[in-house]
Amino acid sequence: MIIAYTELDKKIRREKRQIYDFFSRGAKHVFIERHHGERTEFTKALNLITAGDHLMVETMDQLGRNYQELITVVKTLKEKKASLLVTSIPLLSRPIVDFKVSQFVEELLIQLLKDMKEREKLEHKRRQAEGIQAAKEKGVYKGKPTLYAADAKDPEKRSAYYNIVKMLKDGEPIQKIARQHQIARTTVYRIKQELNQLEKDGDACQFD
């Protein structure tokens, strides 16, 4: 049995065409999500599916709001021994009779999605690095603001910074300082290194 799912489209003609397309492809049930942000109809469609059934959608993004949701749905279908049909992808637009072949195609799809996700992350990092470099060249890059510093915007964190400095000067252990202020030890180490550098440079620091 083919169970189809779609989200409400503001263009009524397009929605009717899509529903007609589902039925013409053999769908027995069509679940329509009419409230933006909800997934109640999708849950109903997924719950109705049993072994040997097919979940039909027009595009992959209708399976989930993000990559993790999409992968979860594909794995759920695999556990139910059901298959996925995506009408906009020729290879997945028709039921595959051989279950093993169908499973292979879906495994391949999962791997492709993982690869796409990794490429997106790498591309995002590359663009971010290029943006930072361009900002540095223009002299406008300030970097991520330091949470615990003498010039911290948050008065509580600024006060905590001075307390950390005082405790360091009193010789208190790093672990004790981090635990008392509920911060990572790396933050305390960073402040200690900054103080050591200032002392090496011969700068005089005044702390309240």
C-alpha positions as semicolon CSV with decimal commas, in nm:
position;residue;x (nm);y (nm);z (nm)
1;M;0,000;0,000;0,000
2;I;0,121;0,349;-0,085
3;I;0,064;0,620;0,177
4;A;0,133;0,976;0,063
5;Y;0,210;1,288;0,262
6;T;0,226;1,656;0,169
7;E;0,220;1,996;0,333
8;L;-0,042;2,260;0,257
9;D;0,059;2,486;-0,029
10;K;-0,083;2,837;-0,049
11;K;-0,124;2,779;-0,422
12;I;-0,442;2,569;-0,426
13;R;-0,397;2,462;-0,788
14;R;-0,052;2,323;-0,713
15;E;-0,185;2,138;-0,409
16;K;-0,466;1,980;-0,611
17;R;-0,220;1,880;-0,882
18;Q;0,008;1,719;-0,626
19;I;-0,274;1,523;-0,462
20;Y;-0,396;1,408;-0,806
21;D;-0,039;1,301;-0,887
22;F;-0,023;1,094;-0,568
23;F;-0,346;0,910;-0,647
24;S;-0,242;0,856;-1,009
25;R;0,076;0,690;-0,878
26;G;-0,126;0,445;-0,673
27;A;-0,159;0,616;-0,333
28;K;-0,441;0,480;-0,118
29;H;-0,420;0,746;0,153
30;V;-0,302;1,108;0,133
31;F;-0,223;1,295;0,455
32;I;-0,215;1,675;0,427
33;E;-0,046;1,901;0,685
34;R;-0,252;2,219;0,704
35;H;-0,091;2,391;1,002
36;H;0,258;2,531;0,952
37;G;0,512;2,399;1,199
38;E;0,307;2,096;1,303
39;R;0,375;1,734;1,208
40;T;0,058;1,564;1,333
41;E;-0,052;1,441;0,990
42;F;0,298;1,317;0,914
43;T;0,297;1,120;1,240
44;K;-0,038;0,964;1,143
45;A;0,099;0,864;0,803
46;L;0,411;0,711;0,958
47;N;0,207;0,520;1,217
48;L;-0,020;0,376;0,949
49;I;0,270;0,227;0,756
50;T;0,343;-0,143;0,801
51;A;0,578;-0,394;0,638
52;G;0,567;-0,379;0,260
53;D;0,409;-0,032;0,246
54;H;0,554;0,278;0,079
55;L;0,566;0,635;0,209
56;M;0,531;0,877;-0,082
57;V;0,634;1,244;-0,076
58;E;0,713;1,493;-0,350
59;T;1,044;1,620;-0,210
60;M;1,293;1,504;0,054
61;D;1,248;1,815;0,271
62;Q;0,891;1,703;0,349
63;L;1,035;1,418;0,554
64;G;1,189;1,646;0,818
65;R;1,277;2,000;0,919
66;N;1,646;1,919;0,939
67;Y;1,901;1,656;0,845
68;Q;1,862;1,457;1,169
69;E;1,482;1,432;1,136
70;L;1,517;1,317;0,777
71;I;1,765;1,043;0,865
72;T;1,542;0,930;1,153
73;V;1,243;0,891;0,918
74;V;1,444;0,690;0,665
75;K;1,571;0,460;0,941
76;T;1,218;0,422;1,082
77;L;1,092;0,310;0,742
78;K;1,376;0,060;0,723
79;E;1,284;-0,083;1,066
80;K;0,921;-0,116;0,953
81;K;1,040;-0,293;0,636
82;A;0,871;-0,018;0,437
83;S;1,005;0,187;0,147
84;L;1,034;0,552;0,054
85;L;0,900;0,703;-0,268
86;V;1,001;1,054;-0,376
87;T;0,817;1,162;-0,689
88;S;1,072;1,433;-0,778
89;I;1,360;1,179;-0,782
90;P;1,331;0,937;-1,076
91;L;1,519;0,655;-0,901
92;L;1,280;0,672;-0,604
93;S;0,959;0,766;-0,784
94;R;0,837;0,408;-0,837
95;P;0,818;0,108;-0,602
96;I;1,110;-0,133;-0,633
97;V;0,980;-0,489;-0,630
98;D;1,299;-0,646;-0,496
99;F;1,309;-0,558;-0,124
100;K;1,687;-0,602;-0,103
101;V;1,738;-0,362;-0,393
102;S;1,501;-0,117;-0,227
103;Q;1,699;-0,137;0,098
104;F;2,024;-0,085;-0,094
105;V;1,886;0,228;-0,260
106;E;1,775;0,370;0,074
107;E;2,114;0,292;0,234
108;L;2,275;0,471;-0,058
109;L;2,038;0,763;-0,004
110;I;2,136;0,789;0,364
111;Q;2,505;0,789;0,272
112;L;2,447;1,058;0,010
113;L;2,261;1,272;0,263
114;K;2,546;1,233;0,511
115;D;2,796;1,336;0,246
116;M;2,582;1,636;0,154
117;K;2,564;1,739;0,520
118;E;2,942;1,716;0,558
119;R;2,994;1,921;0,244
120;E;2,752;2,185;0,371
121;K;2,943;2,208;0,700
122;L;3,278;2,238;0,521
123;E;3,139;2,500;0,284
124;H;2,999;2,697;0,577
125;K;3,338;2,691;0,753
126;R;3,514;2,794;0,432
127;R;3,283;3,092;0,380
128;Q;3,314;3,188;0,745
129;A;3,695;3,179;0,722
130;E;3,687;3,390;0,404
131;G;3,458;3,641;0,574
132;I;3,686;3,667;0,877
133;Q;3,993;3,708;0,656
134;A;3,822;3,982;0,452
135;A;3,719;4,160;0,774
136;K;4,077;4,140;0,907
137;E;4,213;4,287;0,586
138;K;3,969;4,576;0,619
139;G;4,058;4,614;0,986
140;V;3,701;4,565;1,105
141;Y;3,724;4,214;1,251
142;K;3,697;4,209;1,629
143;G;3,653;3,839;1,683
144;K;3,427;3,670;1,935
145;P;3,388;3,881;2,253
146;T;3,554;3,736;2,564
147;L;3,295;3,652;2,829
148;Y;3,526;3,680;3,131
149;A;3,745;3,988;3,094
150;A;3,807;4,332;3,242
151;D;3,599;4,484;2,960
152;A;3,326;4,216;2,951
153;K;2,982;4,360;2,868
154;D;2,808;4,146;3,130
155;P;2,871;4,311;3,472
156;E;2,842;3,977;3,653
157;K;3,105;3,815;3,432
158;R;3,323;4,126;3,462
159;S;3,299;4,103;3,841
160;A;3,373;3,730;3,825
161;Y;3,684;3,807;3,620
162;Y;3,825;4,032;3,892
163;N;3,746;3,769;4,156
164;I;3,928;3,508;3,948
165;V;4,229;3,737;3,913
166;K;4,237;3,795;4,291
167;M;4,216;3,422;4,362
168;L;4,497;3,354;4,115
169;K;4,713;3,616;4,282
170;D;4,635;3,455;4,618
171;G;4,762;3,124;4,481
172;E;4,428;2,941;4,480
173;P;4,418;2,615;4,275
174;I;4,279;2,633;3,920
175;Q;4,023;2,358;3,987
176;K;3,890;2,536;4,297
177;I;3,852;2,866;4,109
178;A;3,672;2,698;3,819
179;R;3,438;2,507;4,051
180;Q;3,355;2,815;4,262
181;H;3,268;3,025;3,953
182;Q;3,112;2,731;3,761
183;I;3,331;2,784;3,458
184;A;3,567;2,567;3,254
185;R;3,923;2,530;3,377
186;T;4,042;2,640;3,034
187;T;3,889;2,982;3,104
188;V;4,088;3,013;3,427
189;Y;4,405;2,898;3,249
190;R;4,345;3,161;2,980
191;I;4,315;3,438;3,240
192;K;4,627;3,312;3,418
193;Q;4,825;3,312;3,093
194;E;4,711;3,667;3,022
195;L;4,827;3,778;3,367
196;N;5,163;3,605;3,319
197;Q;5,206;3,776;2,983
198;L;5,129;4,115;3,135
199;E;5,390;4,056;3,405
200;K;5,646;3,959;3,143
201;D;5,573;4,271;2,944
202;G;5,624;4,474;3,260
203;D;5,275;4,623;3,255
204;A;5,135;4,736;3,587
205;C;4,778;4,615;3,648
206;Q;4,545;4,754;3,910
207;F;4,263;4,536;4,041
208;D;3,990;4,636;4,282
